[in-house]
mmCIF file of C-alpha atoms and ligand atoms in Angstrom:
data_model
loop_
_atom_site.group_PDB
_atom_site.id
_atom_site.type_symbol
_atom_site.label_atom_id
_atom_site.label_comp_id
_atom_site.label_asym_id
_atom_site.label_seq_id
_atom_site.Cartn_x
_atom_site.Cartn_y
_atom_site.Cartn_z
ATOM 1 C CA MET A 1 24.273 -40.683 -10.462
ATOM 2 C CA GLN A 2 26.316 -37.523 -10.032
ATOM 3 C CA VAL A 3 24.657 -33.995 -10.116
ATOM 4 C CA PHE A 4 26.561 -30.966 -10.773
ATOM 5 C CA ILE A 5 24.572 -27.825 -10.630
ATOM 6 C CA LYS A 6 26.267 -24.973 -12.110
ATOM 7 C CA LYS A 7 25.830 -21.245 -11.951
ATOM 8 C CA ASP A 8 25.494 -20.786 -15.754
ATOM 9 C CA TYR A 9 25.535 -22.087 -19.096
ATOM 10 C CA GLU A 10 29.256 -21.299 -19.576
ATOM 11 C CA GLU A 11 30.044 -23.068 -16.101
ATOM 12 C CA MET A 12 28.205 -26.041 -17.265
ATOM 13 C CA SER A 13 29.882 -26.155 -20.362
ATOM 14 C CA ARG A 14 33.121 -25.767 -18.833
ATOM 15 C CA LYS A 15 32.585 -28.481 -16.093
ATOM 16 C CA ALA A 16 31.424 -31.035 -18.756
ATOM 17 C CA ALA A 17 34.627 -30.315 -21.108
ATOM 18 C CA GLU A 18 36.561 -30.956 -18.078
ATOM 19 C CA ILE A 19 34.998 -34.423 -17.543
ATOM 20 C CA VAL A 20 35.188 -35.513 -21.452
ATOM 21 C CA ALA A 21 39.219 -34.142 -21.355
ATOM 22 C CA GLY A 22 39.888 -35.859 -18.329
ATOM 23 C CA GLU A 23 38.328 -39.181 -19.698
ATOM 24 C CA MET A 24 40.127 -38.517 -23.080
ATOM 25 C CA ARG A 25 43.321 -38.152 -21.192
ATOM 26 C CA LYS A 26 42.885 -41.419 -19.314
ATOM 27 C CA LYS A 27 42.557 -43.320 -22.190
ATOM 28 C CA LYS A 28 44.701 -41.704 -24.661
ATOM 29 C CA ASP A 29 45.333 -44.901 -27.080
ATOM 30 C CA HIS A 30 41.990 -44.974 -28.082
ATOM 31 C CA PHE A 31 38.953 -43.166 -26.991
ATOM 32 C CA VAL A 32 35.525 -43.357 -28.076
ATOM 33 C CA LEU A 33 33.093 -40.347 -27.740
ATOM 34 C CA GLY A 34 29.377 -40.311 -28.325
ATOM 35 C CA LEU A 35 28.114 -37.109 -29.439
ATOM 36 C CA ALA A 36 24.751 -35.212 -29.391
ATOM 37 C CA THR A 37 23.621 -32.307 -31.485
ATOM 38 C CA GLY A 38 21.063 -29.481 -30.444
ATOM 39 C CA SER A 39 21.724 -26.445 -28.798
ATOM 40 C CA THR A 40 22.872 -27.663 -25.276
ATOM 41 C CA PRO A 41 26.197 -29.185 -26.060
ATOM 42 C CA LEU A 42 27.261 -26.145 -28.309
ATOM 43 C CA GLY A 43 29.457 -24.717 -25.168
ATOM 44 C CA LEU A 44 30.848 -27.995 -24.557
ATOM 45 C CA TYR A 45 32.281 -28.220 -28.051
ATOM 46 C CA LYS A 46 33.427 -24.586 -28.131
ATOM 47 C CA GLU A 47 35.292 -25.462 -24.961
ATOM 48 C CA LEU A 48 37.023 -28.665 -26.429
ATOM 49 C CA ILE A 49 37.965 -26.792 -29.438
ATOM 50 C CA ARG A 50 39.560 -24.093 -27.094
ATOM 51 C CA MET A 51 41.329 -26.894 -25.221
ATOM 52 C CA HIS A 52 42.605 -28.600 -28.580
ATOM 53 C CA ARG A 53 43.772 -25.169 -29.599
ATOM 54 C CA ASP A 54 45.091 -23.775 -26.251
ATOM 55 C CA GLU A 55 46.231 -26.922 -24.334
ATOM 56 C CA GLY A 56 46.983 -29.509 -27.537
ATOM 57 C CA LEU A 57 43.869 -31.565 -26.208
ATOM 58 C CA ASP A 58 44.797 -34.563 -28.844
ATOM 59 C CA PHE A 59 41.395 -36.084 -30.770
ATOM 60 C CA SER A 60 43.813 -37.900 -33.338
ATOM 61 C CA LYS A 61 43.303 -41.220 -31.486
ATOM 62 C CA VAL A 62 39.169 -40.401 -30.923
ATOM 63 C CA THR A 63 36.409 -42.462 -32.701
ATOM 64 C CA THR A 64 33.064 -40.436 -32.372
ATOM 65 C CA PHE A 65 29.635 -42.037 -32.729
ATOM 66 C CA ASN A 66 26.553 -39.505 -32.895
ATOM 67 C CA LEU A 67 23.211 -40.484 -31.399
ATOM 68 C CA ASP A 68 21.072 -39.775 -34.141
ATOM 69 C CA GLU A 69 20.593 -38.191 -37.800
ATOM 70 C CA TYR A 70 17.283 -36.961 -39.822
ATOM 71 C CA CYS A 71 15.981 -39.392 -42.316
ATOM 72 C CA GLY A 72 16.185 -37.837 -45.831
ATOM 73 C CA LEU A 73 18.987 -35.448 -45.269
ATOM 74 C CA ALA A 74 22.600 -35.769 -46.736
ATOM 75 C CA PRO A 75 25.544 -35.018 -44.650
ATOM 76 C CA ASP A 76 26.036 -31.607 -46.596
ATOM 77 C CA HIS A 77 22.473 -30.350 -45.898
ATOM 78 C CA PRO A 78 22.842 -27.362 -43.413
ATOM 79 C CA GLN A 79 20.412 -28.816 -41.198
ATOM 80 C CA SER A 80 21.712 -32.249 -40.958
ATOM 81 C CA TYR A 81 23.155 -33.462 -37.765
ATOM 82 C CA HIS A 82 26.348 -34.255 -39.781
ATOM 83 C CA TYR A 83 26.810 -30.875 -41.113
ATOM 84 C CA PHE A 84 26.275 -29.271 -37.465
ATOM 85 C CA MET A 85 28.989 -31.594 -36.198
ATOM 86 C CA ASP A 86 31.520 -30.619 -38.985
ATOM 87 C CA GLU A 87 30.640 -27.020 -38.319
ATOM 88 C CA ASN A 88 30.598 -27.063 -34.522
ATOM 89 C CA LEU A 89 33.408 -29.438 -33.905
ATOM 90 C CA PHE A 90 35.090 -31.483 -36.333
ATOM 91 C CA ASN A 91 36.233 -28.951 -38.892
ATOM 92 C CA HIS A 92 38.001 -27.259 -35.649
ATOM 93 C CA ILE A 93 39.970 -30.287 -33.930
ATOM 94 C CA ASN A 94 42.656 -32.729 -35.210
ATOM 95 C CA ILE A 95 40.267 -35.802 -35.672
ATOM 96 C CA ASP A 96 40.715 -38.011 -38.556
ATOM 97 C CA LYS A 97 37.296 -37.979 -40.436
ATOM 98 C CA LYS A 98 38.061 -41.559 -41.111
ATOM 99 C CA ASN A 99 36.903 -41.925 -37.429
ATOM 100 C CA VAL A 100 33.638 -39.868 -37.263
ATOM 101 C CA HIS A 101 30.626 -41.828 -37.299
ATOM 102 C CA VAL A 102 27.172 -39.987 -37.613
ATOM 103 C CA PRO A 103 23.943 -42.564 -38.877
ATOM 104 C CA ASP A 104 23.259 -41.987 -42.658
ATOM 105 C CA GLY A 105 19.722 -40.626 -42.911
ATOM 106 C CA MET A 106 20.068 -41.378 -46.784
ATOM 107 C CA ALA A 107 20.825 -44.868 -46.548
ATOM 108 C CA LYS A 108 18.936 -46.857 -49.114
ATOM 109 C CA ASP A 109 18.052 -49.848 -46.294
ATOM 110 C CA LEU A 110 17.726 -47.946 -43.117
ATOM 111 C CA GLU A 111 16.954 -51.112 -41.320
ATOM 112 C CA ALA A 112 20.197 -52.767 -42.224
ATOM 113 C CA HIS A 113 21.988 -49.523 -41.692
ATOM 114 C CA CYS A 114 20.995 -49.290 -38.134
ATOM 115 C CA GLN A 115 22.217 -52.909 -37.431
ATOM 116 C CA GLU A 116 25.650 -51.886 -39.222
ATOM 117 C CA TYR A 117 25.961 -48.892 -36.960
ATOM 118 C CA GLU A 118 25.488 -50.857 -33.847
ATOM 119 C CA LYS A 119 28.153 -53.112 -35.115
ATOM 120 C CA MET A 120 30.500 -50.365 -35.678
ATOM 121 C CA ILE A 121 29.879 -49.305 -32.343
ATOM 122 C CA ARG A 122 30.782 -52.676 -31.242
ATOM 123 C CA ASP A 123 33.857 -53.231 -33.222
ATOM 124 C CA ALA A 124 35.268 -49.944 -31.733
ATOM 125 C CA GLY A 125 34.986 -51.289 -28.450
ATOM 126 C CA GLY A 126 31.837 -49.683 -27.261
ATOM 127 C CA ILE A 127 31.404 -45.911 -26.144
ATOM 128 C CA ASP A 128 33.589 -44.725 -23.295
ATOM 129 C CA LEU A 129 31.720 -41.483 -22.655
ATOM 130 C CA GLN A 130 28.398 -40.577 -24.484
ATOM 131 C CA VAL A 131 27.335 -36.992 -24.296
ATOM 132 C CA LEU A 132 23.618 -36.317 -24.208
ATOM 133 C CA GLY A 133 20.960 -33.543 -23.995
ATOM 134 C CA ILE A 134 17.587 -33.995 -23.120
ATOM 135 C CA GLY A 135 14.723 -32.884 -24.782
ATOM 136 C CA GLY A 136 11.435 -31.005 -23.925
ATOM 137 C CA ASP A 137 9.299 -34.124 -23.753
ATOM 138 C CA GLY A 138 12.298 -36.056 -21.499
ATOM 139 C CA HIS A 139 13.856 -38.170 -24.794
ATOM 140 C CA ILE A 140 17.702 -38.968 -24.933
ATOM 141 C CA ALA A 141 18.839 -39.025 -28.348
ATOM 142 C CA PHE A 142 15.246 -39.384 -30.275
ATOM 143 C CA ASN A 143 13.867 -42.128 -28.067
ATOM 144 C CA GLU A 144 10.482 -40.272 -27.606
ATOM 145 C CA PRO A 145 7.902 -41.059 -24.933
ATOM 146 C CA GLY A 146 6.874 -44.678 -25.185
ATOM 147 C CA SER A 147 10.301 -45.989 -26.596
ATOM 148 C CA SER A 148 11.327 -49.171 -25.380
ATOM 149 C CA LEU A 149 13.820 -48.688 -22.511
ATOM 150 C CA GLY A 150 15.633 -51.657 -24.239
ATOM 151 C CA SER A 151 15.728 -50.405 -27.847
ATOM 152 C CA ARG A 152 18.524 -50.261 -30.184
ATOM 153 C CA THR A 153 19.337 -48.191 -33.231
ATOM 154 C CA ARG A 154 16.267 -47.812 -35.312
ATOM 155 C CA VAL A 155 14.149 -45.404 -37.290
ATOM 156 C CA LYS A 156 12.100 -43.474 -35.022
ATOM 157 C CA THR A 157 8.685 -41.139 -35.944
ATOM 158 C CA LEU A 158 9.238 -37.994 -33.996
ATOM 159 C CA THR A 159 6.639 -36.325 -31.801
ATOM 160 C CA GLU A 160 5.043 -33.154 -32.844
ATOM 161 C CA GLU A 161 6.645 -31.612 -29.874
ATOM 162 C CA THR A 162 10.156 -32.491 -31.080
ATOM 163 C CA ILE A 163 9.077 -31.180 -34.799
ATOM 164 C CA GLU A 164 7.986 -28.172 -33.200
ATOM 165 C CA ASP A 165 11.231 -27.494 -31.007
ATOM 166 C CA ASN A 166 13.512 -28.318 -34.101
ATOM 167 C CA ALA A 167 11.473 -25.937 -36.268
ATOM 168 C CA ARG A 168 13.402 -23.069 -35.383
ATOM 169 C CA PHE A 169 16.298 -24.365 -37.431
ATOM 170 C CA PHE A 170 14.304 -24.759 -40.591
ATOM 171 C CA LYS A 171 12.552 -22.249 -42.968
ATOM 172 C CA ASN A 172 9.102 -23.524 -41.850
ATOM 173 C CA ILE A 173 7.687 -26.524 -40.076
ATOM 174 C CA ASP A 174 7.047 -28.317 -43.138
ATOM 175 C CA GLU A 175 10.628 -28.759 -43.851
ATOM 176 C CA VAL A 176 11.334 -30.634 -40.563
ATOM 177 C CA PRO A 177 12.239 -34.332 -41.055
ATOM 178 C CA LYS A 178 9.365 -36.590 -39.386
ATOM 179 C CA TYR A 179 11.502 -39.430 -38.997
ATOM 180 C CA ALA A 180 15.217 -39.965 -37.879
ATOM 181 C CA ILE A 181 17.512 -42.949 -37.055
ATOM 182 C CA THR A 182 18.817 -42.839 -33.470
ATOM 183 C CA MET A 183 20.539 -45.117 -31.085
ATOM 184 C CA GLY A 184 18.015 -46.745 -28.864
ATOM 185 C CA VAL A 185 17.968 -46.486 -25.037
ATOM 186 C CA GLY A 186 19.530 -49.779 -24.605
ATOM 187 C CA SER A 187 22.315 -48.851 -26.921
ATOM 188 C CA VAL A 188 23.000 -45.599 -25.022
ATOM 189 C CA MET A 189 23.051 -47.412 -21.594
ATOM 190 C CA GLU A 190 26.038 -49.505 -22.915
ATOM 191 C CA ALA A 191 28.373 -46.613 -22.754
ATOM 192 C CA LYS A 192 30.737 -46.707 -20.057
ATOM 193 C CA ILE A 193 29.952 -43.220 -18.877
ATOM 194 C CA CYS A 194 26.738 -41.005 -19.661
ATOM 195 C CA LEU A 195 27.351 -37.445 -19.392
ATOM 196 C CA LEU A 196 23.721 -35.542 -19.534
ATOM 197 C CA LEU A 197 23.681 -32.158 -19.898
ATOM 198 C CA ALA A 198 20.503 -29.325 -19.651
ATOM 199 C CA ASN A 199 20.619 -25.680 -19.275
ATOM 200 C CA GLY A 200 17.758 -23.042 -19.209
ATOM 201 C CA ALA A 201 14.211 -22.948 -17.263
ATOM 202 C CA LYS A 202 12.603 -24.449 -20.101
ATOM 203 C CA LYS A 203 13.997 -27.829 -19.007
ATOM 204 C CA ALA A 204 13.881 -27.635 -15.095
ATOM 205 C CA GLU A 205 10.538 -29.775 -15.132
ATOM 206 C CA VAL A 206 11.759 -32.805 -17.193
ATOM 207 C CA LEU A 207 15.120 -32.873 -15.685
ATOM 208 C CA ALA A 208 13.804 -33.145 -12.249
ATOM 209 C CA LYS A 209 11.336 -35.808 -13.549
ATOM 210 C CA ALA A 210 14.317 -37.557 -15.220
ATOM 211 C CA VAL A 211 16.635 -37.271 -12.280
ATOM 212 C CA GLU A 212 14.162 -37.671 -9.321
ATOM 213 C CA GLY A 213 10.915 -39.002 -10.519
ATOM 214 C CA PRO A 214 10.225 -42.945 -11.445
ATOM 215 C CA ILE A 215 12.077 -44.427 -14.246
ATOM 216 C CA THR A 216 9.435 -44.596 -17.013
ATOM 217 C CA ALA A 217 9.153 -44.642 -21.080
ATOM 218 C CA GLU A 218 7.402 -41.828 -20.825
ATOM 219 C CA ILE A 219 10.705 -40.085 -20.184
ATOM 220 C CA THR A 220 13.509 -42.041 -21.574
ATOM 221 C CA ALA A 221 16.321 -39.824 -19.782
ATOM 222 C CA SER A 222 14.776 -41.295 -16.468
ATOM 223 C CA MET A 223 16.759 -44.563 -17.391
ATOM 224 C CA MET A 224 20.126 -42.245 -16.486
ATOM 225 C CA GLN A 225 19.174 -43.781 -13.030
ATOM 226 C CA MET A 226 19.962 -47.201 -13.896
ATOM 227 C CA HIS A 227 23.197 -46.153 -15.329
ATOM 228 C CA PRO A 228 26.230 -47.257 -13.260
ATOM 229 C CA ARG A 229 27.905 -43.822 -14.092
ATOM 230 C CA ALA A 230 25.655 -41.205 -15.117
ATOM 231 C CA ILE A 231 26.974 -37.796 -14.702
ATOM 232 C CA ILE A 232 24.110 -34.712 -14.637
ATOM 233 C CA VAL A 233 25.588 -31.181 -15.531
ATOM 234 C CA VAL A 234 23.104 -28.436 -15.418
ATOM 235 C CA ASP A 235 22.916 -24.867 -14.858
ATOM 236 C CA GLU A 236 21.009 -23.450 -12.134
ATOM 237 C CA GLU A 237 17.909 -22.699 -14.149
ATOM 238 C CA ALA A 238 17.546 -26.427 -15.589
ATOM 239 C CA GLY A 239 18.101 -27.401 -11.962
ATOM 240 C CA ALA A 240 15.832 -25.250 -10.330
ATOM 241 C CA LYS A 241 13.197 -27.889 -9.580
ATOM 242 C CA LEU A 242 15.496 -30.703 -8.185
ATOM 243 C CA LYS A 243 14.148 -31.401 -4.777
ATOM 244 C CA ARG A 244 17.665 -32.817 -3.465
ATOM 245 C CA LYS A 245 19.751 -29.673 -4.922
ATOM 246 C CA ASP A 246 21.468 -29.207 -1.533
ATOM 247 C CA TYR A 247 22.588 -32.401 -1.290
ATOM 248 C CA TYR A 248 23.775 -32.554 -4.708
ATOM 249 C CA ARG A 249 26.119 -29.407 -3.835
ATOM 250 C CA HIS A 250 27.141 -30.741 -0.647
ATOM 251 C CA VAL A 251 28.402 -34.283 -2.420
ATOM 252 C CA GLU A 252 30.236 -32.144 -4.900
ATOM 253 C CA LYS A 253 32.173 -30.089 -1.910
ATOM 254 C CA MET A 254 32.751 -33.595 -0.043
ATOM 255 C CA VAL A 255 34.355 -34.986 -3.371
ATOM 256 C CA ASP A 256 36.369 -32.182 -3.622
ATOM 257 C CA LEU A 257 37.715 -32.320 -0.108
ATOM 258 C CA LEU A 258 38.523 -35.979 -0.521
ATOM 259 C CA LYS A 259 40.855 -35.238 -3.565
ATOM 260 C CA LYS A 260 42.841 -32.637 -1.206
HETATM 261 P P1 PGA B 301 18.550 -29.048 -27.264
HETATM 262 O O1 PGA B 301 17.746 -30.418 -27.643
HETATM 263 O O2 PGA B 301 19.790 -29.328 -26.869
HETATM 264 O O3 PGA B 301 18.477 -27.982 -28.469
HETATM 265 O O4 PGA B 301 17.516 -28.360 -26.037
HETATM 266 C C1 PGA B 301 17.655 -31.515 -26.858
HETATM 267 C C2 PGA B 301 17.496 -32.655 -27.209
HETATM 268 O O5 PGA B 301 16.595 -32.525 -27.962
HETATM 269 O O6 PGA B 301 18.017 -33.862 -27.106
#
């Protein structure tokens, strides 16, 4: 695991964008990018849009898969994750919308759709880099505490904490969907690179548990410790409770020196 602690949200977002763009440029013919919603990756998406505009970062050969979607919300519902992605990334880059995949929260047969989603990821050759946030309860995607660490794409019942966290995006809490389709922990672990971002003091405790605590289904993000190429990029506030902060900084410096 590589851990980068950046001064603030802007620096965290820039570092994350550098990593994503660097991997995209290495695999120009066909890149499969796993995406996340939530407030955390917004700065990363802004920076990718800027790189597309100012530096010609090319998304024409990129295929995307989003981690999750609320059940019962159509893609054009302003609170759906599909709409969020259109607004915050896809409408501003040269991606072919045929190559965009977000689970369909309106699918008639949700179970069959989840299996089809897994198959689409396999058929695309697997995810090259998966962007992840971490929930207040330690979830990745909507893999709430207690989710099997080997889980696959399926319907999950959201915890009350997640529903409350998400209520800020809806008129009132009753409107927040109670179920979501989500890629499983096992599905996420198959990505070649996992890039987990966290910012703000609210995430400090759970982030430290995920990165330095025991691996547990209680904090599904702790599975990052089992991933062969997990990159964690956080701002100082979210990294404040990490015990090995100084060591992570030292590693970053030493790796930079090696490149020179
Ligand atoms: P946030 O959500 O980015 O809005 O904090 C993270 C998550 O729930 O995964």
